[in-house]
Amino acid sequence: MKTIKFSIVLLALLFSRSLVQAGSFNAKITPSIQDSLVAVKHPHLSDYKVLESGAIIIYEHQRPGDKLNLFKPIVTHYFSVKGSDKVYLLTVGNLKKIYRNGPHFDILDTRFRTDGDLLNYDHIHQQYSINYYLSKNNR
């Protein structure tokens, strides 16, 4: 009995107009909020500590912690591209959105898999790895 009801419902869905129409596949792609970069609103750069100024400027911002992290300061990293006054959260996704065209995107894709990888410090070149690879590719 349950299989008959299931078959009837399945056939009704199959022939209904509520299914995805073939024309909807040709619809124009609209960018979502996740695809766009969101800059920090009204950054007071005096609150940000500059860690490094290279191909990108890396900032660190500390705010007081709460009970959940035993009142340890919460450290968040941001970046801005040279020549721009916008400050973004330092994530691989945000960097890929800025450098979506060109060889920088390939470097980001191969060298940096997680957001934590962006903060690896290269002791040989005495700079953050992200700035080393981005500046190396600018030459």
PDB file of C-alpha atoms in Angstrom:
ATOM      1  CA  MET A   1       0.000   0.000   0.000  1.00  0.00           C
ATOM      2  CA  LYS A   2       2.812   2.393   0.887  1.00  0.00           C
ATOM      3  CA  THR A   3       4.616   1.682  -2.373  1.00  0.00           C
ATOM      4  CA  ILE A   4       1.476   2.471  -4.367  1.00  0.00           C
ATOM      5  CA  LYS A   5       1.081   5.824  -2.581  1.00  0.00           C
ATOM      6  CA  PHE A   6       4.743   6.559  -3.135  1.00  0.00           C
ATOM      7  CA  SER A   7       4.448   5.717  -6.843  1.00  0.00           C
ATOM      8  CA  ILE A   8       1.417   7.979  -7.236  1.00  0.00           C
ATOM      9  CA  VAL A   9       3.167  10.878  -5.499  1.00  0.00           C
ATOM     10  CA  LEU A  10       6.285  10.328  -7.580  1.00  0.00           C
ATOM     11  CA  LEU A  11       4.311  10.329 -10.845  1.00  0.00           C
ATOM     12  CA  ALA A  12       2.424  13.455  -9.784  1.00  0.00           C
ATOM     13  CA  LEU A  13       5.695  15.238  -9.098  1.00  0.00           C
ATOM     14  CA  LEU A  14       7.207  14.017 -12.325  1.00  0.00           C
ATOM     15  CA  PHE A  15       4.427  15.434 -14.474  1.00  0.00           C
ATOM     16  CA  SER A  16       3.764  18.591 -12.502  1.00  0.00           C
ATOM     17  CA  ARG A  17       4.853  22.026 -13.644  1.00  0.00           C
ATOM     18  CA  SER A  18       6.541  22.690 -10.319  1.00  0.00           C
ATOM     19  CA  LEU A  19       9.618  20.787 -11.401  1.00  0.00           C
ATOM     20  CA  VAL A  20      12.621  22.646 -12.681  1.00  0.00           C
ATOM     21  CA  GLN A  21      11.871  23.801 -16.194  1.00  0.00           C
ATOM     22  CA  ALA A  22      14.488  23.525 -18.906  1.00  0.00           C
ATOM     23  CA  GLY A  23      14.267  27.271 -19.476  1.00  0.00           C
ATOM     24  CA  SER A  24      15.470  27.983 -15.967  1.00  0.00           C
ATOM     25  CA  PHE A  25      18.866  26.531 -16.826  1.00  0.00           C
ATOM     26  CA  ASN A  26      19.307  29.367 -19.310  1.00  0.00           C
ATOM     27  CA  ALA A  27      18.536  31.984 -16.683  1.00  0.00           C
ATOM     28  CA  LYS A  28      21.033  34.733 -16.076  1.00  0.00           C
ATOM     29  CA  ILE A  29      23.362  33.990 -13.178  1.00  0.00           C
ATOM     30  CA  THR A  30      22.995  36.598 -10.492  1.00  0.00           C
ATOM     31  CA  PRO A  31      25.781  36.937  -7.958  1.00  0.00           C
ATOM     32  CA  SER A  32      24.818  36.059  -4.435  1.00  0.00           C
ATOM     33  CA  ILE A  33      25.911  37.769  -1.270  1.00  0.00           C
ATOM     34  CA  GLN A  34      28.444  34.994  -0.751  1.00  0.00           C
ATOM     35  CA  ASP A  35      30.123  35.839  -4.069  1.00  0.00           C
ATOM     36  CA  SER A  36      30.717  39.475  -3.216  1.00  0.00           C
ATOM     37  CA  LEU A  37      33.383  40.889  -0.961  1.00  0.00           C
ATOM     38  CA  VAL A  38      32.300  42.672   2.167  1.00  0.00           C
ATOM     39  CA  ALA A  39      34.716  45.283   3.436  1.00  0.00           C
ATOM     40  CA  VAL A  40      34.958  46.245   7.078  1.00  0.00           C
ATOM     41  CA  LYS A  41      32.727  49.262   7.594  1.00  0.00           C
ATOM     42  CA  HIS A  42      34.458  52.355   8.933  1.00  0.00           C
ATOM     43  CA  PRO A  43      37.735  50.737   9.974  1.00  0.00           C
ATOM     44  CA  HIS A  44      39.667  52.779  12.491  1.00  0.00           C
ATOM     45  CA  LEU A  45      43.134  51.835  11.323  1.00  0.00           C
ATOM     46  CA  SER A  46      44.536  52.965  14.645  1.00  0.00           C
ATOM     47  CA  ASP A  47      42.807  49.914  16.164  1.00  0.00           C
ATOM     48  CA  TYR A  48      44.625  47.606  13.746  1.00  0.00           C
ATOM     49  CA  LYS A  49      48.233  46.513  14.151  1.00  0.00           C
ATOM     50  CA  VAL A  50      50.092  46.265  10.835  1.00  0.00           C
ATOM     51  CA  LEU A  51      51.891  42.924  10.750  1.00  0.00           C
ATOM     52  CA  GLU A  52      53.381  43.258   7.284  1.00  0.00           C
ATOM     53  CA  SER A  53      53.227  45.514   4.286  1.00  0.00           C
ATOM     54  CA  GLY A  54      53.889  43.604   1.085  1.00  0.00           C
ATOM     55  CA  ALA A  55      51.736  42.709  -1.903  1.00  0.00           C
ATOM     56  CA  ILE A  56      48.907  42.873   0.603  1.00  0.00           C
ATOM     57  CA  ILE A  57      48.932  44.686   3.924  1.00  0.00           C
ATOM     58  CA  ILE A  58      48.183  42.264   6.757  1.00  0.00           C
ATOM     59  CA  TYR A  59      46.517  43.650   9.876  1.00  0.00           C
ATOM     60  CA  GLU A  60      45.805  42.150  13.271  1.00  0.00           C
ATOM     61  CA  HIS A  61      42.945  43.265  15.477  1.00  0.00           C
ATOM     62  CA  GLN A  62      42.520  42.163  19.083  1.00  0.00           C
ATOM     63  CA  ARG A  63      39.362  42.468  21.083  1.00  0.00           C
ATOM     64  CA  PRO A  64      38.647  41.335  24.620  1.00  0.00           C
ATOM     65  CA  GLY A  65      37.461  37.795  25.060  1.00  0.00           C
ATOM     66  CA  ASP A  66      34.419  36.552  26.886  1.00  0.00           C
ATOM     67  CA  LYS A  67      33.495  33.654  29.138  1.00  0.00           C
ATOM     68  CA  LEU A  68      33.558  31.171  26.276  1.00  0.00           C
ATOM     69  CA  ASN A  69      37.286  31.605  25.677  1.00  0.00           C
ATOM     70  CA  LEU A  70      38.218  32.302  29.313  1.00  0.00           C
ATOM     71  CA  PHE A  71      38.650  36.043  28.665  1.00  0.00           C
ATOM     72  CA  LYS A  72      41.641  35.545  26.367  1.00  0.00           C
ATOM     73  CA  PRO A  73      41.902  38.210  23.657  1.00  0.00           C
ATOM     74  CA  ILE A  74      40.302  37.277  20.352  1.00  0.00           C
ATOM     75  CA  VAL A  75      42.696  37.929  17.462  1.00  0.00           C
ATOM     76  CA  THR A  76      41.299  38.494  13.973  1.00  0.00           C
ATOM     77  CA  HIS A  77      43.391  39.081  10.859  1.00  0.00           C
ATOM     78  CA  TYR A  78      42.494  41.415   8.022  1.00  0.00           C
ATOM     79  CA  PHE A  79      44.129  42.563   4.800  1.00  0.00           C
ATOM     80  CA  SER A  80      43.983  45.319   2.265  1.00  0.00           C
ATOM     81  CA  VAL A  81      45.417  45.518  -1.208  1.00  0.00           C
ATOM     82  CA  LYS A  82      48.016  48.220  -1.788  1.00  0.00           C
ATOM     83  CA  GLY A  83      46.418  51.326  -3.197  1.00  0.00           C
ATOM     84  CA  SER A  84      43.008  50.499  -1.725  1.00  0.00           C
ATOM     85  CA  ASP A  85      41.431  51.862   1.416  1.00  0.00           C
ATOM     86  CA  LYS A  86      39.129  48.870   1.936  1.00  0.00           C
ATOM     87  CA  VAL A  87      39.959  46.347   4.652  1.00  0.00           C
ATOM     88  CA  TYR A  88      38.773  42.732   4.312  1.00  0.00           C
ATOM     89  CA  LEU A  89      38.793  39.690   6.557  1.00  0.00           C
ATOM     90  CA  LEU A  90      41.875  37.581   5.759  1.00  0.00           C
ATOM     91  CA  THR A  91      40.447  34.412   4.231  1.00  0.00           C
ATOM     92  CA  VAL A  92      41.377  32.335   1.201  1.00  0.00           C
ATOM     93  CA  GLY A  93      37.914  32.983  -0.216  1.00  0.00           C
ATOM     94  CA  ASN A  94      38.264  36.763  -0.008  1.00  0.00           C
ATOM     95  CA  LEU A  95      41.712  36.671  -1.614  1.00  0.00           C
ATOM     96  CA  LYS A  96      40.387  34.466  -4.418  1.00  0.00           C
ATOM     97  CA  LYS A  97      37.588  36.962  -5.041  1.00  0.00           C
ATOM     98  CA  ILE A  98      40.077  39.814  -5.371  1.00  0.00           C
ATOM     99  CA  TYR A  99      42.586  37.857  -7.456  1.00  0.00           C
ATOM    100  CA  ARG A 100      40.026  35.864  -9.434  1.00  0.00           C
ATOM    101  CA  ASN A 101      41.725  36.528 -12.770  1.00  0.00           C
ATOM    102  CA  GLY A 102      45.321  35.712 -13.489  1.00  0.00           C
ATOM    103  CA  PRO A 103      48.122  33.664 -12.004  1.00  0.00           C
ATOM    104  CA  HIS A 104      47.527  34.841  -8.430  1.00  0.00           C
ATOM    105  CA  PHE A 105      44.394  32.690  -8.311  1.00  0.00           C
ATOM    106  CA  ASP A 106      46.414  29.587  -9.173  1.00  0.00           C
ATOM    107  CA  ILE A 107      48.924  30.342  -6.413  1.00  0.00           C
ATOM    108  CA  LEU A 108      46.136  30.766  -3.888  1.00  0.00           C
ATOM    109  CA  ASP A 109      44.548  27.540  -5.048  1.00  0.00           C
ATOM    110  CA  THR A 110      47.704  25.436  -4.828  1.00  0.00           C
ATOM    111  CA  ARG A 111      49.633  26.919  -1.891  1.00  0.00           C
ATOM    112  CA  PHE A 112      46.931  27.915   0.583  1.00  0.00           C
ATOM    113  CA  ARG A 113      44.218  25.399   1.369  1.00  0.00           C
ATOM    114  CA  THR A 114      42.937  26.836   4.653  1.00  0.00           C
ATOM    115  CA  ASP A 115      42.709  30.295   6.167  1.00  0.00           C
ATOM    116  CA  GLY A 116      45.347  29.303   8.715  1.00  0.00           C
ATOM    117  CA  ASP A 117      47.840  28.682   5.908  1.00  0.00           C
ATOM    118  CA  LEU A 118      47.730  32.384   5.044  1.00  0.00           C
ATOM    119  CA  LEU A 119      49.462  33.244   8.317  1.00  0.00           C
ATOM    120  CA  ASN A 120      52.445  30.938   7.814  1.00  0.00           C
ATOM    121  CA  TYR A 121      55.619  32.957   8.257  1.00  0.00           C
ATOM    122  CA  ASP A 122      58.506  32.199   5.901  1.00  0.00           C
ATOM    123  CA  HIS A 123      61.646  32.561   8.032  1.00  0.00           C
ATOM    124  CA  ILE A 124      63.974  32.258   5.036  1.00  0.00           C
ATOM    125  CA  HIS A 125      62.452  35.223   3.192  1.00  0.00           C
ATOM    126  CA  GLN A 126      61.441  36.929   6.460  1.00  0.00           C
ATOM    127  CA  GLN A 127      57.872  37.619   5.415  1.00  0.00           C
ATOM    128  CA  TYR A 128      54.498  35.942   5.376  1.00  0.00           C
ATOM    129  CA  SER A 129      54.220  33.267   2.697  1.00  0.00           C
ATOM    130  CA  ILE A 130      51.186  34.889   1.090  1.00  0.00           C
ATOM    131  CA  ASN A 131      53.096  38.127   0.510  1.00  0.00           C
ATOM    132  CA  TYR A 132      56.129  36.239  -0.760  1.00  0.00           C
ATOM    133  CA  TYR A 133      54.176  34.301  -3.384  1.00  0.00           C
ATOM    134  CA  LEU A 134      52.030  37.254  -4.452  1.00  0.00           C
ATOM    135  CA  SER A 135      55.048  39.563  -4.822  1.00  0.00           C
ATOM    136  CA  LYS A 136      57.053  36.839  -6.590  1.00  0.00           C
ATOM    137  CA  ASN A 137      54.280  36.528  -9.136  1.00  0.00           C
ATOM    138  CA  ASN A 138      54.160  40.307  -9.749  1.00  0.00           C
ATOM    139  CA  ARG A 139      57.644  40.299 -11.268  1.00  0.00           C
TER     140      ARG A 139
END
